[in-house]
Amino acid sequence: MKNIIVGGGRVGRELAAQLPESLIIERNAGKREKLSELAGVDVIIGDGSDEELLNRVGLDNVRAFISLTGNDDVNYRAAAIAKKHGVPKIIVRVEDPEDRERFQKLGIEYIMFPTKIVANLIGNLLHSGAGETLSPFNKILVPILNENTVEKAFKEALLIASVARAEVTAISSTDIDNQEMKAQAKEMGVLLKILLEEEKQRSIIKKHLRYPGCIIIDHVKEHLYYPDCIIIDQEELGILDKLFKRSVVLRLIKCASCPVLVARTFRYYERIIALLDSSEISKSVGRYSVQMAHLCGADLHLLILENVPGERIDGIKKMGEKGNVRIIEKWIEGNPMIEVAKEVKSGNYELAVIPWRGTGVVGSDLIRKIVNDAPCSVLTVV
Amino acid sequence: MPMILSPYFPLFAIVVFAFLIPILSDRIGVPAVVGEIICGIIIGRSVLGLFTGEEEGIAFLASFGFIFLMFLAGLEIDFSQVEVQGAKLFMFGTLVFLLTLAISMSLMHQLGYGFYMALVLSTSSVGVIVPAIREQGLLKSEFGQRIIISAFIADFTTMLLLTIHTLYHEEGISWEMFLMLLVFILFFAVYYFGKLAIWRYPERLSKWFKSDHPSEIGVRASFALLLVFVVLSDVVGVEAILGAFLAGVILSLLFHGGTVLEQKLYGIGYGFLIPIFFINVGMQFDLWALTRGWIYLVPMLLVIAFVVKIVPSLFFLTKYSLKDSISAGVLLSSRLSLIIAMAAVGLELGFIDTAMASAIILLAIMTSVICPTIFRWIHRKEKKE
């Protein structure tokens, strides 16, 4: 299994250095020498959007196809060919955010907008210290729920931290490969602290994992670490767990005084949905959703569930303008509960920003359902 | 006789009055419900004798109006308040009810009456209280919801105790008593599967709530749900109004209200069926029975009716002013539909005599006239201030 990288520019080179067993296709023959210095990386000079060339290279045994040239048309053609050959993972760099739809229609799952992300980051630097910040989190905590946390919640935490310039603290047990975690954080330029579990604490957590109290939060407080956001893995709940409401994640959301993100996407968000009603908490929903959309260069879909004061929507739009976020308003007709379920389940979004508990218009039952079963990542805000 | 002209004449008359009463009662300053009952007394057997309330169709529409009223009462409970405040609101309502029942039991015991009368006096009337609160624009306020939840618990518990008491009296402790559990099993089953359906099939359900569905499928579904509960309740010997009420509660719990569908159901209820019920209550009342020597019962019951509600309502003082607390107690003192049903059941089973049954009906009419009027008066004054 190999990775194919189209475009041997700086980004392509950096990536290939992290991904041994890669093949770079670069149009400019002058870059061959520099690229060949990378260990375990093959280089082919040619057009990455040329089907004949790609056929020659062979797309059958490819793990990931990553098209990173600065030309959207080349990336589009290359991705279309890879898609046709059924490459399991296709990642595309898109320069012009307005090109998004074309790539989405192609069925590409992973679309990156470096221009927008970089522009937003620079905007952040310029605006920092000048009033409202558009970076939502400075300290992210990844508590341990099970050994897969490193794989899932940790990855999403690193993605968010890398754009939010936040530091990540993971509470780790010795049976998790800390070196691997550190290496991943370093690659993404994220400051990582690992707090090692002691045997005694670990046994307390394990004991309470099935019937959790607020033990995890107490445990976090013991470390005197007050995060801005907790990122956790989704849980696999059985029928009995659901019936008796034995969910660690839900308990955590209930106890936490900061937003909790349930990780399911493991990539940058492109489309974020936020539920907006007239409750007080929806102010936070609006703020966090704009901030997240700004960080990831995502579109923000505001699902407006009832008559919301005009000034609140205007406030969100103003914030969106400041953060270079495209906001799409959607006023619902019909029953809010049903429409929320319909939208969140549609698979059109990578992140749903919701209140942490029922607000009246949206019941707490539905909130629980979204947290447990939504197909996207879920950020519950307080 | 004009009635011979058309079988629809009684309905025509009632519907015209139902249209005129809110306009008049608004000018006079009494709730529409009160206007409807008084109108019923005037056109009914007590004064003009134009109608008896037993006319073909009218009696059925009135009884279905009562069922629909209880359905809407369940629908109008805003469970989001309970969600936001947690179990506190329910605990509060339960505490108020328990104190009411305790005072009622001790007073009735001293006067030589049994548990059944204590139960009768512990009732409230969600049906009168909800429209009164709605009229004052307090439906969405915490104060309004506190009163509604307290009334809901009082009504629900008395309905339940009435059913148990009746079944116990009729059959002793028998397996039939457990049949009533079926209604609650159905309640939880519908609630559970409803929740599941919202998450699993939102696309299909979505159409039910849209305003442009040609067959009004949402309204049809609501009626089907209502009738499933009503019929099951009847079959297992539970009061039909309890079933109707539970059907309303399910809709409120599942969909959280505020939709076009609800507006349509309110339209059918408050626009047509419910006024027929209230006018019918007035029409059926026999004012001249007052002279038959049990008149002394009425002031006694009236005083007890207020005491057992106003004293426990002082719990409202923990959050609201004395004026608000007393106004809540006064409004909770209004009794109508349930107490009338209980009078009928009590009479049938021999728990109470005819004199007491008539006194209870008069008490119902008086409290349902006086209480919402006082509540309205207190809050109108407050608004002006």
CSV table of C-alpha atoms in Angstrom, one decimal, chain A residues 239 243 333-342 344-346 357-366 368-370 373-375, chain B residues 78 80-81 83-85 191-192 195-196 198-203 205-207 209-212 253-260:
chain,number,residue,atom,x,y,z
A,239,ILE,CA,-29.6,-0.9,24.9
A,243,LEU,CA,-32.2,2.7,29.0
A,333,GLU,CA,-41.0,25.1,8.8
A,334,GLY,CA,-42.8,22.4,10.7
A,335,ASN,CA,-41.8,20.8,14.0
A,336,PRO,CA,-38.3,21.8,15.3
A,337,MET,CA,-37.6,18.4,16.9
A,338,ILE,CA,-38.2,16.6,13.6
A,339,GLU,CA,-36.4,19.2,11.5
A,340,VAL,CA,-33.4,19.1,13.7
A,341,ALA,CA,-33.2,15.3,13.6
A,342,LYS,CA,-33.6,15.5,9.8
A,344,VAL,CA,-28.3,16.6,11.8
A,345,LYS,CA,-28.8,13.1,10.3
A,346,SER,CA,-28.5,14.2,6.7
A,357,ARG,CA,-29.2,20.5,27.4
A,358,GLY,CA,-32.8,20.9,26.2
A,359,THR,CA,-33.9,24.4,25.7
A,360,GLY,CA,-37.7,24.0,25.3
A,361,VAL,CA,-37.7,24.1,21.5
A,362,VAL,CA,-35.3,21.2,21.3
A,363,GLY,CA,-35.9,18.6,24.0
A,364,SER,CA,-33.1,17.0,26.1
A,365,ASP,CA,-34.1,13.6,24.6
A,366,LEU,CA,-33.1,14.8,21.2
A,368,ARG,CA,-28.9,13.0,24.1
A,369,LYS,CA,-29.8,11.3,20.8
A,370,ILE,CA,-27.6,13.7,18.8
A,373,ASP,CA,-25.9,8.8,17.5
A,374,ALA,CA,-25.3,11.7,15.2
A,375,PRO,CA,-23.2,10.9,12.1
B,78,ASP,CA,-44.7,22.9,28.6
B,80,SER,CA,-39.3,22.3,28.8
B,81,GLN,CA,-39.9,24.2,32.1
B,83,GLU,CA,-36.5,20.0,31.8
B,84,VAL,CA,-34.8,23.3,32.6
B,85,GLN,CA,-35.8,23.3,36.3
B,191,TYR,CA,-43.6,7.7,24.0
B,192,TYR,CA,-40.6,5.4,23.6
B,195,LYS,CA,-38.9,9.2,20.3
B,196,LEU,CA,-37.3,6.5,18.2
B,198,ILE,CA,-38.4,11.1,15.4
B,199,TRP,CA,-34.8,10.0,15.2
B,200,ARG,CA,-35.2,7.2,12.6
B,201,TYR,CA,-37.7,8.7,10.2
B,202,PRO,CA,-37.6,12.4,10.5
B,203,GLU,CA,-38.2,12.8,6.7
B,205,LEU,CA,-42.7,12.7,10.0
B,206,SER,CA,-41.7,16.1,8.8
B,207,LYS,CA,-44.7,16.2,6.4
B,209,PHE,CA,-46.2,19.2,10.6
B,210,LYS,CA,-46.1,21.1,7.4
B,211,SER,CA,-49.0,23.5,6.8
B,212,ASP,CA,-49.5,22.4,3.2
B,253,LEU,CA,-43.4,15.5,25.4
B,254,LEU,CA,-42.5,14.3,21.9
B,255,PHE,CA,-42.8,17.4,19.8
B,256,HIS,CA,-42.4,20.2,22.3
B,257,GLY,CA,-45.2,22.3,20.7
B,258,GLY,CA,-45.1,25.6,19.0
B,259,THR,CA,-46.0,24.2,15.6
B,260,VAL,CA,-48.7,24.6,12.9
